[in-house]
Coordinates of C-alpha atoms and ligand atoms in Angstrom, one line a residue:
X461 CA 15.9 -10.0 42.5
X462 CA 15.6 -12.4 40.7
X463 CA 18.0 -13.0 38.4
X464 CA 16.9 -13.0 34.5
X465 CA 17.9 -14.0 30.6
X466 CA 15.7 -12.4 28.3
X467 CA 16.3 -14.9 24.9
X468 CA 14.8 -15.0 21.7
X469 CA 15.1 -18.0 19.4
X470 CA 16.2 -17.1 15.6
X471 CA 15.7 -18.6 12.5
X472 CA 15.8 -19.6 8.7
X473 CA 12.5 -21.5 8.6
X474 CA 12.7 -25.4 9.6
X475 CA 15.9 -25.4 11.4
X476 CA 15.1 -25.7 14.4
X477 CA 13.6 -23.4 16.9
X478 CA 10.7 -25.0 18.3
X479 CA 12.6 -28.5 18.3
X480 CA 15.3 -27.0 20.0
X481 CA 13.0 -25.3 22.7
X482 CA 10.9 -28.6 23.4
X483 CA 14.4 -29.6 24.2
X484 CA 15.5 -27.0 26.5
X485 CA 12.5 -27.2 28.2
X486 CA 12.9 -31.2 28.9
X487 CA 16.2 -30.4 30.1
X488 CA 16.0 -28.1 32.4
X489 CA 13.2 -29.6 33.9
X490 CA 10.5 -27.5 32.7
X491 CA 8.0 -30.2 32.1
X492 CA 6.7 -32.2 35.3
X493 CA 8.1 -36.3 35.3
X494 CA 4.8 -37.2 34.4
X495 CA 3.5 -33.9 32.0
X496 CA 3.2 -35.3 28.7
X497 CA 3.7 -33.2 26.0
X498 CA 3.9 -33.2 22.1
X499 CA 7.2 -32.8 20.1
X500 CA 7.1 -28.8 18.9
X501 CA 5.6 -28.3 22.1
X502 CA 5.1 -24.3 21.6
X503 CA 3.3 -24.9 18.1
X504 CA 0.0 -25.0 19.8
X505 CA -2.5 -23.9 17.2
X506 CA -4.3 -25.8 14.6
X507 CA -2.6 -24.5 11.6
X508 CA 0.9 -24.4 13.3
X509 CA 0.9 -28.4 14.5
X510 CA -0.5 -28.8 10.8
X511 CA 2.2 -27.3 8.7
X512 CA 4.8 -27.4 11.5
X513 CA 5.4 -24.4 11.5
X514 CA 5.9 -21.9 13.7
X515 CA 3.1 -18.7 13.1
X516 CA 3.6 -16.6 16.2
X517 CA 5.6 -16.4 17.9
X518 CA 5.2 -17.0 21.8
X519 CA 7.0 -16.5 25.0
X520 CA 8.1 -19.3 27.9
X521 CA 10.1 -19.6 30.4
X522 CA 12.4 -22.2 32.6
X523 CA 14.4 -22.3 35.0
X524 CA 18.2 -23.5 35.2
X525 CA 19.8 -23.4 38.6
X526 CA 19.3 -20.1 40.4
X527 CA 18.6 -18.1 36.9
X528 CA 14.4 -17.9 35.3
X529 CA 15.4 -17.6 31.3
X530 CA 12.6 -16.3 29.4
X531 CA 12.9 -17.8 26.2
X532 CA 10.9 -16.4 23.2
X533 CA 10.1 -18.7 19.8
X534 CA 9.7 -17.1 16.6
X535 CA 8.7 -17.7 13.2
X536 CA 11.2 -18.6 10.5
X537 CA 9.1 -17.7 7.3
X538 CA 9.5 -14.7 5.7
X539 CA 5.8 -13.8 6.3
X540 CA 6.0 -13.3 9.4
X541 CA 9.7 -11.4 9.7
X542 CA 7.8 -8.7 11.2
X543 CA 7.1 -10.4 14.4
X544 CA 10.8 -11.3 15.1
X545 CA 11.9 -7.9 14.9
X546 CA 9.0 -6.7 17.2
X547 CA 10.0 -9.5 19.8
X548 CA 14.0 -8.9 19.3
X549 CA 13.6 -5.4 21.2
X550 CA 11.8 -7.4 24.2
X551 CA 15.0 -9.8 24.5
X552 CA 19.0 -9.0 25.3
X553 CA 20.3 -11.7 23.5
X554 CA 19.2 -14.9 21.1
X555 CA 20.1 -18.2 20.1
X556 CA 20.8 -17.9 16.0
X557 CA 20.1 -21.2 14.6
X558 CA 21.4 -22.7 11.6
X559 CA 21.1 -25.8 10.1
X560 CA 24.2 -27.3 9.4
X561 CA 23.9 -28.0 5.8
X562 CA 21.9 -25.6 4.3
X563 CA 23.1 -22.9 5.7
X564 CA 23.0 -19.2 5.5
X565 CA 19.6 -18.6 4.5
X566 CA 17.5 -15.2 3.0
X567 CA 15.5 -15.3 6.6
X568 CA 19.0 -15.9 8.5
X569 CA 19.8 -12.9 6.9
X570 CA 17.2 -11.0 8.1
X571 CA 16.9 -11.9 11.4
X572 CA 20.7 -11.2 11.7
X573 CA 20.6 -7.7 10.3
X574 CA 18.2 -6.8 12.8
X575 CA 19.6 -8.4 16.1
X576 CA 22.8 -7.0 15.2
X577 CA 21.6 -3.2 14.3
X578 CA 19.5 -3.5 18.0
X579 CA 22.9 -4.6 19.4
X580 CA 21.4 -7.7 20.5
X581 CA 24.5 -10.5 21.6
X582 CA 24.1 -13.5 19.8
X583 CA 24.9 -17.5 20.1
X584 CA 25.1 -19.1 17.0
X585 CA 23.7 -23.2 17.2
X586 CA 25.2 -24.8 14.5
X587 CA 21.8 -27.1 14.1
X588 CA 21.1 -30.6 12.8
X589 CA 24.6 -31.8 12.6
X590 CA 23.8 -35.2 12.1
X591 CA 22.7 -34.8 9.1
X592 CA 24.6 -37.1 7.0
X593 CA 25.8 -34.2 4.4
X594 CA 26.0 -31.8 7.6
X595 CA 29.1 -29.3 6.9
X596 CA 29.1 -26.8 10.5
X597 CA 32.4 -25.7 9.4
X598 CA 31.4 -24.1 5.7
X599 CA 28.4 -23.3 7.8
X600 CA 30.4 -21.5 10.8
X601 CA 32.3 -20.0 7.9
X602 CA 29.5 -18.5 5.9
X603 CA 27.8 -16.8 9.7
X604 CA 31.0 -15.4 10.2
X605 CA 31.4 -13.6 6.9
X606 CA 27.7 -12.4 7.3
X607 CA 28.1 -11.0 10.7
X608 CA 31.5 -9.2 8.8
X609 CA 29.3 -8.1 6.1
X610 CA 26.1 -7.1 8.1
X611 CA 28.6 -4.9 10.3
X612 CA 28.6 -6.6 14.2
X613 CA 30.3 -4.8 16.5
X614 CA 33.6 -6.6 18.0
X615 CA 31.6 -8.5 20.9
X616 CA 28.9 -9.6 18.5
X617 CA 31.5 -10.8 16.0
X618 CA 33.6 -12.7 18.6
X619 CA 29.7 -15.1 19.1
X620 CA 29.7 -18.1 20.9
X621 CA 29.4 -21.3 18.6
X622 CA 27.1 -24.6 20.1
X623 CA 26.7 -27.6 18.0
X624 CA 24.0 -29.4 18.0
X625 CA 21.1 -31.8 17.3
X626 CA 18.1 -30.4 18.6
X627 CA 16.1 -33.1 17.9
X628 CA 18.3 -35.3 19.5
X629 CA 18.7 -33.2 22.6
X630 CA 22.8 -33.3 21.7
X631 CA 25.1 -30.3 22.1
X632 CA 28.4 -29.2 22.3
X633 CA 31.1 -26.2 22.3
X634 CA 33.5 -28.4 19.8
X635 CA 32.4 -30.6 16.8
X636 CA 35.4 -32.6 18.1
X637 CA 34.6 -32.9 21.5
X638 CA 32.3 -36.1 22.5
X639 CA 27.9 -35.8 22.3
X640 CA 26.9 -34.0 25.0
X641 CA 23.4 -32.4 26.3
X642 CA 22.3 -28.5 26.7
X643 CA 24.0 -28.2 29.9
X644 CA 26.4 -26.5 27.7
X645 CA 23.7 -24.2 26.4
X646 CA 22.4 -22.8 29.4
X647 CA 26.0 -22.3 30.8
X648 CA 26.8 -19.7 27.7
X649 CA 23.0 -18.2 28.0
X650 CA 23.7 -17.4 31.4
X651 CA 27.2 -16.2 31.0
X652 CA 27.1 -14.3 27.7
X653 CA 23.1 -12.9 27.6
X654 CA 23.6 -9.7 29.6
X655 CA 21.1 -9.0 32.2
X656 CA 18.6 -6.9 32.5
X657 CA 19.3 -3.2 32.5
X658 CA 16.7 -1.3 34.5
X659 CA 15.7 -1.2 38.2
X660 CA 12.4 -2.6 40.2
X661 CA 13.6 1.1 42.0
X662 CA 12.3 3.4 39.5
X663 CA 8.8 4.1 38.0
X664 CA 6.8 1.3 36.1
X665 CA 7.7 0.8 32.7
X666 CA 6.4 -2.3 30.6
X667 CA 5.6 -2.2 27.1
X668 CA 3.6 -4.7 25.4
X669 CA 4.8 -6.7 22.3
X670 CA 2.2 -9.4 21.9
X671 CA -1.8 -9.5 22.3
X672 CA -3.5 -12.1 23.5
X673 CA -7.0 -12.9 24.4
X674 CA -9.0 -14.9 27.3
X675 CA -12.5 -15.5 27.6
X676 CA -12.6 -14.7 31.3
X677 CA -10.2 -11.8 31.4
X678 CA -10.2 -10.5 27.9
X679 CA -7.7 -9.0 26.6
X680 CA -3.7 -9.4 27.6
X681 CA -0.8 -7.9 26.4
X682 CA 2.0 -9.7 27.2
X683 CA 5.5 -7.0 28.3
X684 CA 8.6 -7.2 29.0
X685 CA 9.0 -4.7 32.2
X686 CA 12.3 -2.7 31.8
X687 CA 11.5 -0.6 35.0
X688 CA 10.0 -0.2 38.1
X689 CA 7.4 -3.2 39.4
X690 CA 3.7 -4.5 38.5
X691 CA 1.1 -5.7 40.8
X692 CA -2.3 -7.0 40.6
X693 CA -4.5 -4.0 41.8
X694 CA -2.1 -1.5 40.1
X695 CA -3.4 1.4 39.1
X696 CA -1.4 2.1 36.1
X697 CA -1.4 4.5 32.7
X698 CA -1.2 3.1 28.9
X699 CA 0.8 5.1 26.6
X700 CA -0.6 4.7 23.4
X701 CA 1.6 5.0 20.4
X702 CA -0.3 8.7 19.4
X703 CA 1.1 10.2 22.8
X704 CA -2.3 9.8 24.3
X705 CA -2.5 8.3 28.0
X706 CA -4.8 6.1 29.1
X707 CA -5.5 5.3 32.7
X708 CA -6.2 1.8 33.4
X709 CA -6.0 -0.6 36.4
X710 CA -4.0 -4.1 35.8
X711 CA -6.4 -7.3 37.0
X712 CA -4.2 -9.8 37.1
X713 CA -0.9 -10.7 36.6
X714 CA 0.0 -13.7 34.3
X715 CA 3.1 -15.6 34.8
X716 CA 5.1 -18.2 32.4
X717 CA 6.8 -20.8 33.2
X718 CA 6.5 -23.8 31.0
X719 CA 3.5 -24.7 29.2
X720 CA 2.0 -23.8 31.5
X721 CA 0.4 -19.6 32.8
X722 CA -0.5 -19.3 36.3
X723 CA -2.1 -15.9 38.4
X724 CA 1.0 -13.8 40.5
X725 CA 0.8 -11.0 42.8
X726 CA 4.1 -8.9 41.3
X727 CA 6.1 -9.1 39.0
X728 CA 9.8 -6.8 38.8
X729 CA 12.0 -5.4 36.0
X730 CA 13.8 -7.4 33.2
X731 CA 11.0 -10.1 34.0
X732 CA 7.9 -11.1 30.8
X733 CA 4.6 -11.5 32.1
X734 CA 1.1 -11.3 30.9
X735 CA -0.9 -8.0 32.1
X736 CA -4.9 -8.1 31.8
X737 CA -7.9 -5.3 32.5
X738 CA -7.0 -2.9 30.1
X739 CA -9.5 -2.9 26.6
X740 CA -7.8 -0.6 24.9
X741 CA -4.2 -1.9 25.3
X742 CA -2.0 -2.7 21.8
X743 CA 1.0 -3.8 20.8
X744 CA 3.9 -1.0 21.0
X745 CA 1.8 0.7 24.5
X746 CA 3.7 1.1 27.5
X747 CA 2.1 0.4 30.6
X748 CA 3.5 3.7 33.3
X749 CA 3.4 5.1 36.7
X750 CA 0.8 6.4 37.2
X751 CA 2.5 9.4 38.7
X752 CA 5.6 9.9 36.1
X753 CA 4.7 8.2 33.2
X754 CA 7.0 8.2 30.4
X755 CA 6.3 5.9 27.4
X756 CA 9.1 3.6 26.1
X757 CA 10.2 4.2 22.0
X758 CA 7.1 3.0 19.6
X759 CA 7.2 -0.1 18.3
X760 CA 8.4 0.1 14.3
X761 CA 6.4 -2.5 12.5
X762 CA 7.1 -4.0 9.6
X763 CA 5.3 -2.3 6.5
X764 CA 3.0 -4.8 4.3
X765 CA 4.6 -6.1 1.1
X766 CA 1.6 -7.2 -0.7
X767 CA -2.3 -6.9 -0.9
X768 CA -5.4 -9.0 -1.6
X769 CA -8.8 -7.9 -1.4
X770 CA -11.7 -9.9 0.3
X771 CA -14.8 -9.8 -0.9
X772 CA -18.4 -11.2 -0.2
X773 CA -18.6 -14.2 -2.3
X774 CA -21.1 -13.7 -5.4
X775 CA -20.8 -16.7 -7.4
X776 CA -23.9 -18.8 -8.2
X777 CA -22.5 -21.2 -5.6
X778 CA -22.7 -17.9 -3.0
X779 CA -24.2 -19.3 0.6
X780 CA -24.6 -22.7 0.4
X781 CA -21.5 -24.2 2.0
X782 CA -20.6 -21.5 4.7
X783 CA -22.6 -20.1 7.9
X784 CA -20.8 -16.1 7.6
X785 CA -21.4 -14.7 4.3
X786 CA -22.1 -10.9 4.5
X787 CA -20.6 -8.1 4.2
X788 CA -20.9 -6.8 7.4
X789 CA -19.2 -10.4 9.3
X790 CA -16.2 -9.8 7.1
X791 CA -16.0 -7.2 7.9
X792 CA -16.2 -7.8 11.9
X793 CA -13.8 -10.9 11.5
X794 CA -11.1 -8.9 9.6
X795 CA -11.8 -6.0 11.9
X796 CA -10.2 -8.6 14.9
X797 CA -7.7 -9.6 13.3
X798 CA -6.1 -6.6 12.8
X799 CA -6.0 -5.5 16.4
X800 CA -4.4 -8.7 17.4
X801 CA -2.4 -9.1 14.3
X802 CA 0.3 -5.9 14.2
X803 CA 1.9 -6.9 10.9
X804 CA -1.3 -6.5 8.9
X805 CA -3.7 -4.2 7.4
X806 CA -7.3 -3.8 6.3
X807 CA -9.0 -1.2 4.7
X808 CA -12.1 -0.5 2.8
X809 CA -11.8 -1.3 -0.8
X810 CA -15.3 -0.5 -1.9
X811 CA -19.2 -2.1 -1.6
X812 CA -18.6 -5.8 -0.2
X813 CA -15.0 -5.3 -0.5
X814 CA -12.0 -5.2 1.6
X815 CA -8.0 -4.8 0.6
X816 CA -5.6 -6.7 3.1
X817 CA -2.3 -6.3 3.2
X818 CA 0.3 -8.4 4.5
X819 CA 3.9 -9.5 3.9
X820 CA 3.2 -12.6 1.4
X821 CA 1.0 -14.7 0.1
X822 CA 1.7 -17.4 3.4
X823 CA 0.3 -14.6 5.6
X824 CA -3.0 -14.4 3.8
X825 CA -3.1 -17.7 3.2
X826 CA -3.0 -18.1 6.9
X827 CA -5.9 -15.7 7.4
X828 CA -7.9 -17.3 4.9
X829 CA -7.8 -20.5 5.7
X830 CA -8.6 -20.1 9.9
X831 CA -11.1 -17.7 8.3
X832 CA -13.1 -21.0 6.2
X833 CA -12.3 -22.7 9.6
X834 CA -14.3 -20.4 11.6
X835 CA -17.4 -21.3 8.1
X836 CA -16.1 -17.7 7.0
X837 CA -17.4 -17.7 2.7
X838 CA -15.2 -15.0 0.2
X839 CA -14.1 -14.4 -2.9
X840 CA -9.9 -13.3 -2.6
X841 CA -7.9 -11.5 -5.6
X842 CA -4.9 -11.9 -6.8
X843 CA -2.3 -11.0 -4.6
X844 CA -0.2 -7.3 -6.3
X845 CA 2.5 -6.0 -4.7
X846 CA 2.6 -2.6 -2.5
X847 CA 3.6 0.2 -4.9
X848 CA 4.9 3.5 -3.4
X849 CA 6.7 6.7 -3.9
X850 CA 9.8 7.1 -2.4
X851 CA 11.7 10.5 -3.2
X852 CA 9.2 11.4 -6.8
X853 CA 10.7 7.6 -8.1
X854 CA 7.5 4.5 -8.3
X855 CA 9.5 1.9 -5.9
X856 CA 8.4 -2.2 -5.4
X857 CA 9.4 -4.3 -2.8
X858 CA 12.7 -6.3 -4.0
X859 CA 13.4 -10.1 -2.6
X860 CA 16.6 -12.4 -1.7
X861 CA 16.0 -15.4 -3.5
X862 CA 17.4 -18.5 -2.9
X863 CA 17.3 -21.8 -4.6
X864 CA 19.1 -25.5 -4.3
X865 CA 18.4 -27.0 -7.9
X866 CA 19.9 -30.0 -9.2
X867 CA 22.6 -29.1 -11.5
X868 CA 21.4 -29.9 -14.2
X869 CA 18.6 -28.0 -14.4
X870 CA 19.8 -24.4 -13.3
X871 CA 19.7 -23.2 -16.8
X872 CA 16.6 -24.0 -17.0
X873 CA 15.7 -22.0 -13.7
X874 CA 17.9 -19.1 -14.3
X875 CA 16.2 -19.2 -18.3
X876 CA 13.0 -18.6 -16.0
X877 CA 13.4 -16.6 -13.7
X878 CA 15.4 -13.5 -16.1
X879 CA 11.7 -13.5 -17.6
X880 CA 10.6 -12.0 -14.2
X881 CA 13.4 -9.2 -13.8
X882 CA 15.5 -11.7 -11.4
X883 CA 19.2 -10.7 -10.8
X884 CA 21.7 -13.1 -10.8
X885 CA 24.1 -12.4 -7.8
X886 CA 25.7 -15.5 -7.1
X887 CA 26.0 -19.8 -8.3
X888 CA 27.5 -21.9 -6.1
X889 CA 28.4 -26.1 -6.1
X890 CA 26.3 -27.2 -2.8
X891 CA 27.6 -30.7 -3.0
X892 CA 25.5 -34.1 -4.1
X893 CA 24.4 -32.9 -7.4
X894 CA 22.9 -29.4 -6.5
X895 CA 23.6 -25.9 -7.0
X896 CA 23.2 -22.8 -4.5
X897 CA 21.9 -19.6 -6.7
X898 CA 22.0 -16.3 -5.2
X899 CA 19.2 -13.4 -6.9
X900 CA 17.5 -10.4 -6.4
X901 CA 13.6 -9.7 -7.9
X902 CA 10.9 -7.9 -7.7
X903 CA 8.3 -9.4 -5.1
X904 CA 6.2 -9.6 -8.3
X905 CA 8.2 -11.5 -10.1
X906 CA 8.1 -14.4 -7.1
X907 CA 3.5 -14.5 -8.0
X908 CA 3.1 -17.6 -9.0
X909 CA 6.7 -18.5 -9.2
X910 CA 6.5 -21.4 -7.2
X911 CA 4.2 -23.9 -9.2
X912 CA 6.6 -23.4 -12.3
X913 CA 9.7 -23.9 -10.5
X914 CA 8.4 -27.1 -8.2
X915 CA 7.3 -28.5 -12.4
X916 CA 10.5 -26.7 -13.7
X917 CA 12.5 -28.9 -11.2
X918 CA 10.1 -31.8 -11.0
X919 CA 9.9 -31.0 -7.6
X920 CA 13.6 -31.4 -6.3
X921 CA 14.0 -27.7 -6.4
X922 CA 14.3 -26.0 -3.1
X923 CA 13.4 -22.0 -3.2
X924 CA 13.2 -19.9 -0.2
X925 CA 12.7 -15.7 -0.5
X926 CA 13.1 -12.7 1.8
X927 CA 12.4 -8.8 2.0
X928 CA 14.6 -6.4 1.1
X929 CA 13.7 -3.0 0.4
X930 CA 11.2 -1.1 -1.7
X931 CA 13.3 -0.4 -4.2
X932 CA 12.2 1.8 -8.6
X933 CA 10.3 -0.7 -10.4
X934 CA 11.0 -2.5 -12.8
X935 CA 8.9 -2.6 -15.8
X936 CA 6.5 -5.7 -16.6
X937 CA 7.3 -9.5 -15.8
X938 CA 6.2 -12.5 -17.4
X939 CA 3.0 -13.7 -15.8
X940 CA 1.6 -17.6 -16.2
X941 CA 1.8 -18.9 -19.2
X942 CA -1.0 -21.2 -19.7
X943 CA -4.8 -20.1 -19.9
X944 CA -7.4 -21.2 -18.2
X945 CA -10.4 -24.3 -18.9
X946 CA -13.4 -22.5 -18.1
X947 CA -16.7 -24.0 -17.7
X948 CA -19.3 -23.0 -19.8
X949 CA -22.1 -24.7 -17.6
X950 CA -24.2 -24.6 -14.0
X951 CA -24.5 -28.6 -13.3
X952 CA -22.4 -31.6 -11.6
X953 CA -19.0 -32.2 -13.4
X954 CA -19.0 -35.4 -15.2
X955 CA -16.6 -38.3 -15.6
X956 CA -17.2 -38.3 -19.2
X957 CA -16.4 -35.2 -20.4
X958 CA -13.4 -34.5 -17.9
X959 CA -11.9 -37.7 -19.4
X960 CA -12.6 -36.3 -23.0
X961 CA -11.0 -32.8 -21.5
X962 CA -8.1 -34.2 -20.2
X963 CA -5.7 -34.3 -23.4
X964 CA -6.9 -29.9 -23.1
X965 CA -4.8 -29.5 -20.2
X966 CA -4.4 -30.1 -16.6
X967 CA -7.7 -30.6 -14.6
X968 CA -8.9 -28.4 -11.2
X969 CA -12.1 -31.3 -10.5
X970 CA -13.4 -34.2 -9.7
X971 CA -16.4 -36.7 -10.8
X972 CA -19.8 -34.5 -8.9
X973 CA -17.6 -31.7 -8.0
X974 CA -20.1 -28.8 -8.6
X975 CA -19.3 -26.3 -11.4
X976 CA -20.8 -22.8 -13.0
X977 CA -20.6 -20.7 -15.8
X978 CA -17.6 -18.7 -15.6
X979 CA -15.8 -20.8 -13.4
X980 CA -12.6 -22.5 -14.0
X981 CA -12.1 -25.9 -13.7
X982 CA -8.7 -26.9 -15.4
X983 CA -5.1 -25.5 -16.5
X984 CA -5.4 -25.1 -20.4
X985 CA -2.1 -26.7 -22.3
X986 CA -1.9 -23.6 -24.4
X987 CA -2.0 -19.7 -23.5
X988 CA -5.2 -19.0 -23.9
X989 CA -8.9 -19.0 -22.0
X990 CA -11.1 -22.1 -23.4
X991 CA -14.5 -22.4 -22.9
X992 CA -15.6 -26.4 -22.2
X993 CA -18.8 -28.8 -21.1
X994 CA -17.7 -30.9 -18.4
X995 CA -21.1 -32.1 -17.2
X996 CA -21.5 -33.2 -20.7
X997 CA -22.5 -37.4 -20.4
X998 CA -22.3 -39.9 -22.4
X999 CA -24.8 -40.4 -25.6
X1000 CA -27.0 -43.4 -24.6
X1001 CA -26.3 -45.3 -27.2
X1002 CA -22.8 -45.8 -26.3
X1003 CA -23.5 -46.4 -22.8
X1004 CA -22.9 -50.3 -23.2
X1005 CA -20.5 -50.7 -25.9
X1006 CA -17.7 -51.8 -24.0
X1007 CA -17.4 -53.8 -21.2
X1008 CA -14.1 -51.4 -19.8
X1009 CA -17.0 -48.7 -19.8
X1010 CA -17.4 -48.1 -16.3
X1011 CA -14.0 -47.6 -15.5
X1012 CA -12.9 -44.8 -17.7
X1013 CA -9.4 -44.0 -16.5
X1014 CA -9.6 -39.9 -15.1
X1015 CA -5.4 -38.2 -14.1
X1016 CA -6.3 -37.7 -10.6
X1017 CA -6.9 -33.9 -10.5
X1018 CA -4.1 -31.0 -9.3
X1019 CA -4.8 -30.6 -6.0
X1020 CA -5.9 -26.7 -5.7
X1021 CA -5.0 -25.9 -1.6
X1022 CA -5.8 -22.8 -0.7
X1023 CA -1.7 -21.1 -1.9
X1024 CA -1.8 -23.0 -5.0
X1025 CA -4.5 -21.5 -6.1
X1026 CA -3.3 -18.3 -4.6
X1027 CA -0.6 -17.8 -6.9
X1028 CA -1.8 -19.7 -9.9
X1029 CA -4.6 -16.9 -10.4
X1030 CA -4.8 -13.9 -12.7
X1031 CA -6.0 -10.7 -12.4
X1032 CA -9.0 -11.0 -14.0
X1033 CA -9.8 -13.7 -11.5
X1034 CA -10.7 -15.1 -8.5
X1035 CA -11.1 -17.8 -6.0
X1036 CA -14.4 -18.3 -3.7
X1037 CA -13.0 -19.9 -0.4
X1038 CA -15.8 -21.8 1.3
X1039 CA -15.2 -24.2 4.4
X1040 CA -15.6 -26.6 2.4
X1041 CA -15.1 -26.0 -1.3
X1042 CA -12.0 -23.8 -2.6
X1043 CA -12.9 -22.7 -6.2
X1044 CA -11.1 -21.1 -9.2
X1045 CA -13.2 -18.1 -11.4
X1046 CA -13.3 -15.2 -13.7
X1047 CA -14.5 -12.3 -12.3
X1048 CA -16.9 -12.1 -15.0
X1049 CA -18.4 -15.4 -15.6
X1050 CA -19.9 -15.1 -18.8
X1051 CA -18.2 -15.0 -22.3
X1052 CA -20.1 -11.8 -23.2
X1053 CA -19.1 -10.5 -20.6
X1054 CA -15.2 -11.1 -20.8
X1055 CA -15.2 -9.9 -24.3
X1056 CA -16.8 -6.7 -23.8
X1057 CA -14.5 -5.6 -21.3
X1058 CA -11.0 -6.9 -23.3
X1059 CA -12.3 -4.7 -26.1
Ligands
GTP624 N1 18.0 -33.9 11.3 C1 17.5 -33.3 12.3 N2 16.1 -32.4 12.2 C2 15.2 -31.7 13.1 C3 16.4 -31.3 13.8 N3 16.1 -30.3 14.7 C4 14.8 -30.1 14.1 N4 14.9 -30.9 13.0 C5 13.6 -31.5 12.4 O1 13.6 -30.0 11.8 C6 12.0 -29.8 11.4 C7 11.9 -28.2 11.9 O2 11.8 -28.3 12.8 P1 11.3 -27.0 13.9 O3 11.3 -26.7 15.3 O4 9.2 -27.1 13.6 O5 12.1 -25.7 13.1 P2 11.3 -24.3 13.4 O6 13.1 -23.6 12.9 O7 10.9 -24.4 14.6 O8 10.1 -24.5 12.1 P3 9.7 -22.8 11.7 O9 9.1 -22.1 13.5 O10 8.2 -22.7 11.0 O11 10.8 -21.6 11.3 C8 11.2 -31.0 11.8 O12 10.5 -31.3 11.7 C9 12.2 -31.1 13.3 O13 11.8 -32.4 14.0 C10 18.6 -31.9 14.1 O14 18.6 -31.4 14.9 N5 18.2 -32.8 13.7
MG625 MG1 9.3 -22.8 15.4

């Protein structure tokens, strides 16, 4: 039997997980000498590369001495927290990274709590010790406090600590030591992470934790083998979540090594492999011995907290920029998404409307962004939190929010959050003139807050949040303070009219942009909506009155990308998303309709 170790790398967003995995691949010699690879090699899909964040967890394997180490890199952003929970079931130990300056952040708490509850063996990596502001000792204390608060058992509390600068390939067991390489990380994994339980001699049991798709072999289930052996060509039973047993056959077994996948003939208990051949495979299914099929515990999937409605685009510009615009196409695409993305849910919500639920705005914008790149055109409504009844009480999701702000701005932010029903939990100086303030806040209060926060802190504030639990509903929260500037006309925006509208508020459009009646072209500087005409040209007689006429000075428009626009809109507004544009509009396009509806 092979000597296998299975680990996951978990942490708050950006604390350096994927970078550390680069180092593990590199220093174990898994990348061949001449094998070219990019930075953060595991972030392989286009949106991950562009945004520099991990969206999907991915696994790889390295060899260290005579050990095989299967490594699963996980996403750190709270919206993808559901992935982490699933992955944790597949491993026996974890590397918990924490930034040597930022310390324990909301998602650190989230992942540590899950990891401890599942009884995994932690190895703490204090990363980015090269930062001038790093305070590794403080961060170690924070981690101890966190583990204690979260009821770690004695063995878990006795965690090894590694200090690292993952980006530079440096690690050591003591801050006072000379900088070393990742040898100490490999050794700690091999010595501390338990060998997989289970035996190759038992009847086969493998659980699927991620789905993949391959044009040649179809649906693939990436699975951890808990017992027995799997061979190419084997007949198996697939145990579904509802208890049904489906007959299947392993048409291909795929093994992992570094960034490569290769076909293998056989794999056994303890290993992580990809299994092809079963079109009905879902996350959580157990691939079992056909004679003695015993399902493993079903997988708990985190429930969604946020929902938006995707709809057929019915704006006056509909169908001009997208390839896929019909209700059927949108439905098919969403259905396809849900077969691999288990953290999201979808249901029809009326004619040409689909309710899509997930863990947060980023998760939803990632889906929308992928769709627009594939040529889709559609509308999206304002995100709403999911409200549900628990023991007869109306409840809503609450989040743990941590903000780092310049000291003199703390007051402003606290006041602002108070109106959004946030409760302050602690306030600490962070050095370099910053304060860290922690809150608990209804998720509803966070919708649309980020933009305001960045304005209030002049872009210097940092905010992070992560789901805590459903709690009793907390009454109304303050939402957007400013009204919209709404176009009354259809046509192309003119520089002259934009120029004249600039002192009414911040513009979202540039000259020559297409506009229509009911489209929102900017944010009013007051709280009410204002209808304006953005296509009025300068009267002929004035054209040459001043020499500088052509050079009207326009303030650059506010960049309303998908995320910002989604945060910004209110209930009576919609986003119109096409491969080329993100427009904001009123649901009801004419002023008359809006007046009638408001009565
Ligand atoms: N100074 C410093 N920066 C680092 C170090 N390790 C990683 N970084 C940087 O931190 C940023 C985030 O690194 P990633 O590896 O993408 O972090 P991650 O934890 O995988 O992020 P998510 O997957 O999005 O949660 C990148 O800009 C890295 O270059 C380090 O040791 N020192
Ligand atoms: Mg990453």
